XYZ file of C-alpha atoms in Angstrom:
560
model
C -32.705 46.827 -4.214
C -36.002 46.098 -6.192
C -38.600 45.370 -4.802
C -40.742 42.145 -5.823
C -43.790 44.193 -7.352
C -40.960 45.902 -9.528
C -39.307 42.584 -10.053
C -42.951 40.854 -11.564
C -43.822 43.972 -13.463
C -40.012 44.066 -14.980
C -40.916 39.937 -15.835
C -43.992 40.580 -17.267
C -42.350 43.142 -19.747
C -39.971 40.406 -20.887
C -42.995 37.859 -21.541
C -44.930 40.637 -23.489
C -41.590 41.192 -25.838
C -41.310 37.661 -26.299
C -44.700 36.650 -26.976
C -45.342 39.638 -29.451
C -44.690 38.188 -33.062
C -45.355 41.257 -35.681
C -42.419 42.053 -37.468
C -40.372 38.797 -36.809
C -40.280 35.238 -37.756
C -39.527 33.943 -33.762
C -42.518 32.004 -33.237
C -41.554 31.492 -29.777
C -40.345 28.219 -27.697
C -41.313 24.517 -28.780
C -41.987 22.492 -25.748
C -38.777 20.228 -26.307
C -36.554 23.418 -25.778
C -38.082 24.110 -22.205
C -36.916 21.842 -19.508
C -39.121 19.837 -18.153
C -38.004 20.156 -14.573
C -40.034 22.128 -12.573
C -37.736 22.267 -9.083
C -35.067 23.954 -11.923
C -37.219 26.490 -12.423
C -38.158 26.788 -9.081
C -34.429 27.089 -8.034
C -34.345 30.434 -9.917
C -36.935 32.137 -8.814
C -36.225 33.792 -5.976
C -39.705 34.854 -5.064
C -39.010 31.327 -3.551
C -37.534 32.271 -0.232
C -39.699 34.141 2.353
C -38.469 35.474 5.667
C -38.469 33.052 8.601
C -40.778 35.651 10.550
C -40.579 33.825 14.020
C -40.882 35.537 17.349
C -37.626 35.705 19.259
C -38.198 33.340 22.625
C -38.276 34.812 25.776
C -35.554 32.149 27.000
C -33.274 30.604 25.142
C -33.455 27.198 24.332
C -29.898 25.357 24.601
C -32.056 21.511 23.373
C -33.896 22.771 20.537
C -32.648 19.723 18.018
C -36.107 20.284 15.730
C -37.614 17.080 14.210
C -34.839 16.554 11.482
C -34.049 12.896 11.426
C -30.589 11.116 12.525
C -29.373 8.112 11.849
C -30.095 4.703 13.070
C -27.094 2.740 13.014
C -24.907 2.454 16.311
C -22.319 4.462 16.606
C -18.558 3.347 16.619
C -16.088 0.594 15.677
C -17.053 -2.265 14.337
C -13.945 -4.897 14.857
C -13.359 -8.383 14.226
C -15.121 -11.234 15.913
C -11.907 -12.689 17.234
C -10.606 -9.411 18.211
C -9.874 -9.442 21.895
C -10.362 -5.897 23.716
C -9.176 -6.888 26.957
C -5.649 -8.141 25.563
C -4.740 -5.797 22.351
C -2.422 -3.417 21.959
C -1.412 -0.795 19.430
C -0.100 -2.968 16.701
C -3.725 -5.351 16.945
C -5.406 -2.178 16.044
C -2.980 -1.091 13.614
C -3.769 -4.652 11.612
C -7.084 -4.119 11.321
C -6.550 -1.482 8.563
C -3.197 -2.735 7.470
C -3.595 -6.189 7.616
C -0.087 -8.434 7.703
C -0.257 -9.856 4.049
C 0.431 -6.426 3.434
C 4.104 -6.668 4.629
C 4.906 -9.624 2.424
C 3.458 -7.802 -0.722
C 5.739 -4.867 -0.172
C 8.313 -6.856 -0.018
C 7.881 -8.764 -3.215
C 6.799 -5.318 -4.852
C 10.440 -4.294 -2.994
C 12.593 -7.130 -4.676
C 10.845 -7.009 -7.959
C 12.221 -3.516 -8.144
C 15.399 -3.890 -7.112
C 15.593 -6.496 -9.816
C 14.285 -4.237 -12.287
C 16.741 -1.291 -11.184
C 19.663 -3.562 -11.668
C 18.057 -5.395 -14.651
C 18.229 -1.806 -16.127
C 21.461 -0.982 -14.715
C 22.900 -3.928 -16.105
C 25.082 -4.169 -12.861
C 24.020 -5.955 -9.723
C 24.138 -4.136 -6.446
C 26.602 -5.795 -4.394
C 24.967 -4.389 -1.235
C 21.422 -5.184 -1.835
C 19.802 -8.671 -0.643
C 16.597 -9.766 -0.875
C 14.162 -8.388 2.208
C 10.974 -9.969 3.699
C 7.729 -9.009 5.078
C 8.831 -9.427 8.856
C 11.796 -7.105 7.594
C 9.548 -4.845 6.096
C 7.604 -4.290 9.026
C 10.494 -3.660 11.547
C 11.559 -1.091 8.862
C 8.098 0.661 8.947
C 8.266 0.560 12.555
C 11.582 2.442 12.641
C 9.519 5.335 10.856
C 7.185 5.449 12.608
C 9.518 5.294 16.190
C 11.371 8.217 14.118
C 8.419 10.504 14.081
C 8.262 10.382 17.978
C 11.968 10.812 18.196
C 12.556 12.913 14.769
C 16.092 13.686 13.773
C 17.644 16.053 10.922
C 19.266 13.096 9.126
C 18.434 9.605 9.307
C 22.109 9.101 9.534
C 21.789 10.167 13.286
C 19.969 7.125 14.988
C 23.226 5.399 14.076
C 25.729 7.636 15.487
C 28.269 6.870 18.409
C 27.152 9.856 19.932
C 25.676 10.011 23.082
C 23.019 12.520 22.625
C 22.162 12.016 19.165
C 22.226 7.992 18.813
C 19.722 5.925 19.250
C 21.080 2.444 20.733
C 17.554 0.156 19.297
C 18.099 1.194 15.855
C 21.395 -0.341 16.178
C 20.306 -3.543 17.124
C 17.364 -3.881 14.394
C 19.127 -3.144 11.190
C 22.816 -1.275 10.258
C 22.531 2.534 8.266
C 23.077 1.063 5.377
C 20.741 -1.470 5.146
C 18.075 0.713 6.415
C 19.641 3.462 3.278
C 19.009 0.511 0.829
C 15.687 -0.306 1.913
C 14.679 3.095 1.488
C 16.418 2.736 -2.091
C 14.323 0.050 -3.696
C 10.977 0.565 -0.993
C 8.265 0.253 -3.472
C 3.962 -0.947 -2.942
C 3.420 -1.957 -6.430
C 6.802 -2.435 -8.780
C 4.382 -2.787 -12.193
C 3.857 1.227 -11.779
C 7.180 1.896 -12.291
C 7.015 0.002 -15.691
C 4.063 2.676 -17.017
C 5.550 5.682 -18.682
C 3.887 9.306 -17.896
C 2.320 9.712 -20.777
C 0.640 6.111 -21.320
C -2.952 6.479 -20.736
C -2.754 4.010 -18.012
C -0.672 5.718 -15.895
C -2.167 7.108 -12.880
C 0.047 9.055 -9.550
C -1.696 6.895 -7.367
C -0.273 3.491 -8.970
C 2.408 3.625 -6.951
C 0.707 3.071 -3.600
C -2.807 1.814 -5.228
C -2.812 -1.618 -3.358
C -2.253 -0.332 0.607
C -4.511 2.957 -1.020
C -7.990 0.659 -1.576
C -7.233 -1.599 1.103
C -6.900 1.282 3.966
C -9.524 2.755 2.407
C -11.637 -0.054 2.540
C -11.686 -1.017 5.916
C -12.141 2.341 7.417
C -15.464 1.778 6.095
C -15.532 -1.478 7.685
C -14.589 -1.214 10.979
C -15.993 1.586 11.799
C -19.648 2.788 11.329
C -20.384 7.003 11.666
C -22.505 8.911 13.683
C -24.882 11.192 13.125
C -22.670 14.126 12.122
C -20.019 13.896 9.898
C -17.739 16.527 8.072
C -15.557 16.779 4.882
C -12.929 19.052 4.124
C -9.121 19.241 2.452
C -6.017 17.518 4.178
C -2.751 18.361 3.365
C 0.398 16.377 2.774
C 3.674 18.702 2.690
C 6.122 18.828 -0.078
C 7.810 20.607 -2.062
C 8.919 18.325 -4.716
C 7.964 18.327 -8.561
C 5.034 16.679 -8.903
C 1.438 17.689 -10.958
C 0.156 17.124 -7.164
C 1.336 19.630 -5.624
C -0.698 21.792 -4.540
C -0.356 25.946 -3.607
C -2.682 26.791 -0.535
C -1.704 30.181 1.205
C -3.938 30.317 3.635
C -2.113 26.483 5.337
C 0.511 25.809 7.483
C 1.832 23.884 4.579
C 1.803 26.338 2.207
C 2.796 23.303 -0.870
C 1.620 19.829 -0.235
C -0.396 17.229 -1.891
C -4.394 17.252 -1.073
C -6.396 15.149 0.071
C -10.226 15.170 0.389
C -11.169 13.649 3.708
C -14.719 12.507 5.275
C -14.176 12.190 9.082
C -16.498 11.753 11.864
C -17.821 15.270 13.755
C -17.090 14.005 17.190
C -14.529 11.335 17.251
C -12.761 12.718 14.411
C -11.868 8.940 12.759
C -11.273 9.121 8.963
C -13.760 6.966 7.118
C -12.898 7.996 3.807
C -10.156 10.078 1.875
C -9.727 10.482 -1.807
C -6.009 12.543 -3.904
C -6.248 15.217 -5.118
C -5.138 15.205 -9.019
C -6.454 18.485 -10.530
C -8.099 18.134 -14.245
C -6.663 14.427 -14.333
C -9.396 12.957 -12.858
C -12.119 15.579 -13.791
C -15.595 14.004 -13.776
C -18.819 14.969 -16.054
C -20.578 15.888 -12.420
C -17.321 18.342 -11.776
C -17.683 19.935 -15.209
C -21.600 20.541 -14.755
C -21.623 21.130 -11.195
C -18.314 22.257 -10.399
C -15.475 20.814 -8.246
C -16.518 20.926 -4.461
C -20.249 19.683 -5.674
C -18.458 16.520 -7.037
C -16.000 15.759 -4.247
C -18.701 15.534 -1.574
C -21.085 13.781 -4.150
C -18.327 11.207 -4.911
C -17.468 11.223 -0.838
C -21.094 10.643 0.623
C -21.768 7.576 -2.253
C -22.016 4.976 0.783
C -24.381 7.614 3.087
C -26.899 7.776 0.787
C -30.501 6.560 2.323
C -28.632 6.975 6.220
C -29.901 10.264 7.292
C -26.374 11.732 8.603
C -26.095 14.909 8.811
C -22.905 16.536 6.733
C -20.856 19.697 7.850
C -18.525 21.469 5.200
C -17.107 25.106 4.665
C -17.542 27.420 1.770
C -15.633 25.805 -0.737
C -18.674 22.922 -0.968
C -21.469 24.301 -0.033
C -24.446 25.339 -2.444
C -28.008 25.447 -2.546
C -28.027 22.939 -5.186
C -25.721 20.583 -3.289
C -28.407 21.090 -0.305
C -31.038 20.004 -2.307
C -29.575 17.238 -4.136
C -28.437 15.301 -0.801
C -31.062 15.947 0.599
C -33.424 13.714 -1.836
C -30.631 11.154 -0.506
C -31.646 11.718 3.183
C -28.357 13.372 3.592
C -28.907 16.709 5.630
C -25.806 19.621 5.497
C -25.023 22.221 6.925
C -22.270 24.659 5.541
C -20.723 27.878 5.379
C -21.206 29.879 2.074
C -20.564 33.155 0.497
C -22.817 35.815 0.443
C -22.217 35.948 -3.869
C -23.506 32.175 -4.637
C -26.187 32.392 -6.855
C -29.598 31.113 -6.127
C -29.297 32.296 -2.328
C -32.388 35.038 -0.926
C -31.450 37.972 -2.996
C -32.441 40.069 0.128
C -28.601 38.198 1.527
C -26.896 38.890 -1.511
C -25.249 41.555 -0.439
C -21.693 42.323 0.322
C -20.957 41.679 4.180
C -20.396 45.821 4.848
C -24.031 45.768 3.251
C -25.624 42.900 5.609
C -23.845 44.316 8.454
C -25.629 47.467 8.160
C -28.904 45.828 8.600
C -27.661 43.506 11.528
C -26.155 45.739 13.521
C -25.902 44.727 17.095
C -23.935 41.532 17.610
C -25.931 38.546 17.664
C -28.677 39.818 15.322
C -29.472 37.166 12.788
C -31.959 36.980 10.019
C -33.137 33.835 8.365
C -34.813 32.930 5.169
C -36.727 29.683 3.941
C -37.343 28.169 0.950
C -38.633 24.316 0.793
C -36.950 22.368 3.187
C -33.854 24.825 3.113
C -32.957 27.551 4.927
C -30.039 30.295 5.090
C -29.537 32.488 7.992
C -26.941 35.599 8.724
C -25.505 36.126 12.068
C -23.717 38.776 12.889
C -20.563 37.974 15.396
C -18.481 40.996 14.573
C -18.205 39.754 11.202
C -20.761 38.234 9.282
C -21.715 34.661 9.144
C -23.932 33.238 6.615
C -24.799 29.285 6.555
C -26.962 27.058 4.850
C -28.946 24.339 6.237
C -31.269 21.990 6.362
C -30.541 19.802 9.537
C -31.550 22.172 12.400
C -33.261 25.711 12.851
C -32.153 28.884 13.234
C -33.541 29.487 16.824
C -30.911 31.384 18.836
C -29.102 29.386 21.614
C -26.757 30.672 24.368
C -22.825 31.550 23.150
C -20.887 33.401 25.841
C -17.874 35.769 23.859
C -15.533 38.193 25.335
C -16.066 41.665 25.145
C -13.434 43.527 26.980
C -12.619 41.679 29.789
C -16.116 40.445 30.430
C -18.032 37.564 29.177
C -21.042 38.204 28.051
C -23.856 35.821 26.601
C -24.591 36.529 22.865
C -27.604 35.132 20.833
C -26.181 32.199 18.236
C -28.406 30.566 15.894
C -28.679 26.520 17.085
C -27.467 25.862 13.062
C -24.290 28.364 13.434
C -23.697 26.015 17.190
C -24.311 22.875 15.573
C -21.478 23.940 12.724
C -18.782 25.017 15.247
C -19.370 21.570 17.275
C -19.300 19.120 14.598
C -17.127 20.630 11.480
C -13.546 20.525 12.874
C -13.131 16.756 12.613
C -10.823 16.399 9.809
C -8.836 19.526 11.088
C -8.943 17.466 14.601
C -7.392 14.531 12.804
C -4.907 16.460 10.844
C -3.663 17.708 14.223
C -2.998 13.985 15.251
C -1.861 13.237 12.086
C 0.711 15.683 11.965
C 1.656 15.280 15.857
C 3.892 12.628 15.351
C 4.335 12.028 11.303
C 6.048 8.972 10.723
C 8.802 8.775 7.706
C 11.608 11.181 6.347
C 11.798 13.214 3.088
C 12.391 11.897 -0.191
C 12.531 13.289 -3.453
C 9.863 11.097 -4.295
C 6.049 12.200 -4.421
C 4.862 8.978 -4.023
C 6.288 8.540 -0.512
C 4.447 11.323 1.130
C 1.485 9.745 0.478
C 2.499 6.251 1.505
C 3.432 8.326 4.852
C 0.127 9.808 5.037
C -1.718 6.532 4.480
C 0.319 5.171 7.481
C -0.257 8.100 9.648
C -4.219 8.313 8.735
C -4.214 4.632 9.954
C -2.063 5.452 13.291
C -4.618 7.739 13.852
C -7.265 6.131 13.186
C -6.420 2.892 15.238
C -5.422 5.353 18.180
C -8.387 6.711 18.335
C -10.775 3.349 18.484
C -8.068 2.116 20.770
C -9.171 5.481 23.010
C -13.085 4.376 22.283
C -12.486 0.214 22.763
C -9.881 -0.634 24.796
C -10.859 -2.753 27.793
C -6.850 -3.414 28.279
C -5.390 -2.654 32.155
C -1.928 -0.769 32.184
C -0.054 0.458 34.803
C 0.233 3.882 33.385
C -1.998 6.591 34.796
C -2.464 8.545 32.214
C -1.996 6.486 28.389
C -1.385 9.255 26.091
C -0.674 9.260 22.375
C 2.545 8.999 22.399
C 2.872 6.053 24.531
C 1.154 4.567 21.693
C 3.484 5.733 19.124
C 6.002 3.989 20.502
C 4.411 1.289 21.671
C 2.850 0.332 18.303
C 6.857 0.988 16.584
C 8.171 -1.756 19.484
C 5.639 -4.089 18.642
C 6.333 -3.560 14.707
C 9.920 -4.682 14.620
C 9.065 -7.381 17.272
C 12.629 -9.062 17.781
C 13.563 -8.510 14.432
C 16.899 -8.180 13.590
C 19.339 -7.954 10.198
C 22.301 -7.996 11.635
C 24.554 -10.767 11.133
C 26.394 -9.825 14.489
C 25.972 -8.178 17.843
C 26.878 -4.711 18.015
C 29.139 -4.032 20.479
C 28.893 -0.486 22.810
C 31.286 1.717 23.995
C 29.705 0.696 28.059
C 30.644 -2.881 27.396
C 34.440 -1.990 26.851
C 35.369 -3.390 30.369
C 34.977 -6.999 29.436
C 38.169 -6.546 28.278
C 40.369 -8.222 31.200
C 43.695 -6.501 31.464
C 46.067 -10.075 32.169
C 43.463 -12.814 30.983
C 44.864 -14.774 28.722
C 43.052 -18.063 29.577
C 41.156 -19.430 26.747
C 41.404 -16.241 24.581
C 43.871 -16.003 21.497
C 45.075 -13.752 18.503
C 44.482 -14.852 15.167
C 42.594 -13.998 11.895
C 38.943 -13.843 11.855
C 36.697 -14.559 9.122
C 34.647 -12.328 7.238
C 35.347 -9.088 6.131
C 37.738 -6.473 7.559
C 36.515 -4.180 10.605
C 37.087 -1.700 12.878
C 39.276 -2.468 15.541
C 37.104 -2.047 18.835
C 39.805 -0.928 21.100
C 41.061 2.099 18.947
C 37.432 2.662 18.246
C 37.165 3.160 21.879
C 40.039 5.739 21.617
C 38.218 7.793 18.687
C 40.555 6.012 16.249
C 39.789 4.752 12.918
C 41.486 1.211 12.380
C 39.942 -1.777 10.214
C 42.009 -5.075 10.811
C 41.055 -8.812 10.330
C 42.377 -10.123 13.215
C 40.834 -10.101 16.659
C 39.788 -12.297 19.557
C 37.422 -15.170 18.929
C 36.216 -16.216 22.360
C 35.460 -12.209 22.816
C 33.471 -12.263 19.120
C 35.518 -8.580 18.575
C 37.920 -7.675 16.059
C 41.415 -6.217 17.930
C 44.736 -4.857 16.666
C 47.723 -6.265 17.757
C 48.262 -3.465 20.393
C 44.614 -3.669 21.532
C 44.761 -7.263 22.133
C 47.816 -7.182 24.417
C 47.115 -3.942 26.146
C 43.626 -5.605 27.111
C 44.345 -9.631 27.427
């Protein structure tokens, strides 16, 4: 590599050309075609960064925070007035970011479409009736009960069978009304009037009002701390859709994206924005590229604050740095050794750098400004900027052999393996017990992942709040699941009669003909309950009234 005498001589050359007017008509530069911005200019030189020449300490300091600046505001949710700790439960922290008007504009958005379906149909669906919010919510309840008890089909929950059945399903709705909810389930019916290519058309329409309101109150419920990290979130699918998304290097290989801002050591979402490729592209995207935009458009509310931001590769820059940071936003971030305006003495490739670090735990740093970029090596090589604490080693015990062994780590590198892992900490919750089943429609999956963010999110201030008493030992997160599903559907039920179970067969009284009779019941036909008992298909009208069950005529006088 050049040196920096043979980099200023090789600059000089250049100027001399330039400036050296015999024999053309280039007069040189006016002073509107130079920019005016110094730090630009500054940004590319990069005589810029000098070593960070300090002494390696005799001990190493585990507390060395440096005098970078946090911020001021407390920590933590930030509920309702009226919001009583001692007394809530799952579902009371579940309405503070889906708030119960919700349920009753779903189900007008629901009927409108239904409407609109058969309007277009020019046929009325027989077997659809209106629905209403309290319907509505015991219906998202059931999905989200489903993802702690998940089945293959939907179709199971209502089976006779033993094993596979599930006996409160039964009692809150029948299979087919739960089939046409799912049908005509929609959060805003005027989407579904916008064609693809009208200009106002938009993927998110479809979900936009529970999208802004969710995303509204994680902001206002809960304030940050210090540290906070951003990073992708993926929704499975494999469906048609210009959202989905190809990422290898996932457990979900094809999903739809999400950008998410989550807190570094509670892991609650504050913020999440879809994905939508060139869609949605943005003058800052096209100058600065795409991961400079997302965290510029994801930090808009931290500006002034002081936090301190952790992101991988994908986001991280030297201009990024140095742009938050005139926001009193400090980061901290992986990045490849080939982004440009990095010490030139780092860009290398990592068989290069490892040559000149070559006992693990060797680590050089360089500084420029505020700003500084340090290489560790830890078998492979690590290179981060930062500008929210120093590159002083700290202790970092690794396994060599079968031995543990303490290895120097640079208090930057620590501070990025503590506090960066909060969305992927929240994805893991997320994805635990992942409410809803799969559809052919896009916009679905991200009505489930709204719902789940928000499970998550009120499980995890009901971990930090909570003053309730339980009798449980141990209250883990799926004792909230259900618990917040029960509450949900309440004592809700659509069905117009009781559903009777195999176990209650003996109230039929062999002999007991007092105040029972055989005649023809009203309604529609059904299956006869004793041949139903005897895995035998039967549907007859007439039955027992005083017993509320439908009977053949062989039934009734083998069991009356």
């Amino acid at each position: 590599m050049a040196s920096s005498d043979e980099y200023d001589s090789d600059l000089d050359r250049v100027f001399d050309i330039l400036n050296d007017s015999s024999g053309s008509e280039f007069s040189g530069f006016d002073s509107d075609d130079v920019a005016s911005s110094s730090d630009e200019e500054d940004d590319r030189n990069p005589a810029d960064w000098r070593p960070n020449n300090r002494e390696n300490p005799q001990h190493l300091d585990d507390n060395n925070n440096g005098d970078v600046p946090t911020c001021a505001l407390r920590p933590g949710p930030k509920l309702p007035d009226d919001f009583n700790k001692e007394t809530a439960g799952p579902f009371d922290y579940f309405s503070v970011f889906v708030p119960d008007d919700m349920y009753d504009r779903i189900a007008r958005e629901t009927n409108a479409y239904a409407e609109l379906c058969q309007r277009e149909k020019n046929e009325r669906d027989s077997a659809w009736s209106e629905t209403s919010g309290e319907e509505i919510r015991a219906y998202l309840g059931l999905n989200i009960v489903m993802g702690a008890s998940p089945r293959h089909q939907y179709e199971d929950y209502w089976r006779d069978d033993d094993f596979l059945g599930c006996a409160g399903f039964k009692t809150v709705m029948t299979r087919d009304r739960y089939a046409k909810l799912t049908q005509y389930l929609h959060v805003n019916c005027a989407a579904a009037r916008v064609p693809r290519d009208d200009p106002q058309y938009h993927p998110i329409n479809k979900v936009k009002p529970l999208y802004d309101v969710t995303k509204a109150n994680f902001k206002l419920y809960y304030q940050h701390s210090t540290e906070i990290s951003i990073d992708e979130a993926m929704k499975g699918y494999k469906g048609r859709t210009e959202l989905r998304q190809y990422m290898p290097a996932k457990p979900e290989k094809f999903g739809i994206k999400f950008w998410a801002r989550c807190d570094g050591r509670t892991s609650f979402m504050s913020d999440y924005v879809l994905y939508t490729g060139k869609r949605d592209r943005t003058p800052i995207q096209q100058r600065f590229g795409l991961g400079y935009s997302v965290v510029h458009h994801l930090t808009r509310d931290l500006v002034g604050l002081n936090h301190h931001l952790y992101h991988d590769r994908f986001f991280t820059g030297v201009q990024l740095a140095n742009d938050l940071f005139e926001e009193d936003i400090y980061t901290c971030g992986t990045v490849n050794p080939n982004r440009k305006d990095l010490p030139p003495p780092l860009r290398q490739k990592k068989s290069v750098l490892k040559r000149q670090l070559p006992n693990r735990g060797d680590s050089v740093s360089y500084i420029k400004d505020n700003l500084s970029v340090t290489a560790w090596n830890d078998n492979n090589i690590v290179m981060i900027v930062h500008n929210n604490s120093t590159s002083d080693p700290v202790r970092c015990e690794r396994q060599v052999g079968r031995q543990r062994v303490m290895v120097p780590q640079p208090k930057a590198i620590a501070d990025y393996n503590q506090f960066m892992n909060g969305v992927d900490l929240h994805d893991q919750l997320r994805k635990k017990y992942a409410c809803g089943r799969p559809s052919k429609k896009y916009w679905k999956y991200i009505l489930w992942f709204i719902l789940d963010c928000c499970r998550v999110n009120a499980y995890l201030v009901y971990k930090e709040a909570s003053s309730r008493t339980i009798r449980k030992k141990r209250y883990t997160h799926l004792d909230f699941v259900i618990e917040l599903g029960r509450a949900m559907i309440g004592n809700f039920t659509s069905r117009k009669r009781v559903c009777v179970r195999e176990s209650l067969a003996p109230m039929f009284v062999e002999n007991n003909r007092v105040n029972h009779v055989f005649l023809r019941l009203d309604g529609k036909r059904r299956r006869c309950k004793g041949c139903h008992v005897s895995n035998i298909r039967k549907e007859v009208v007439t039955g027992c009234p005083t017993c509320n069950i439908h009977l053949c005529k062989n039934c009734y006088l083998a069991r009356h």
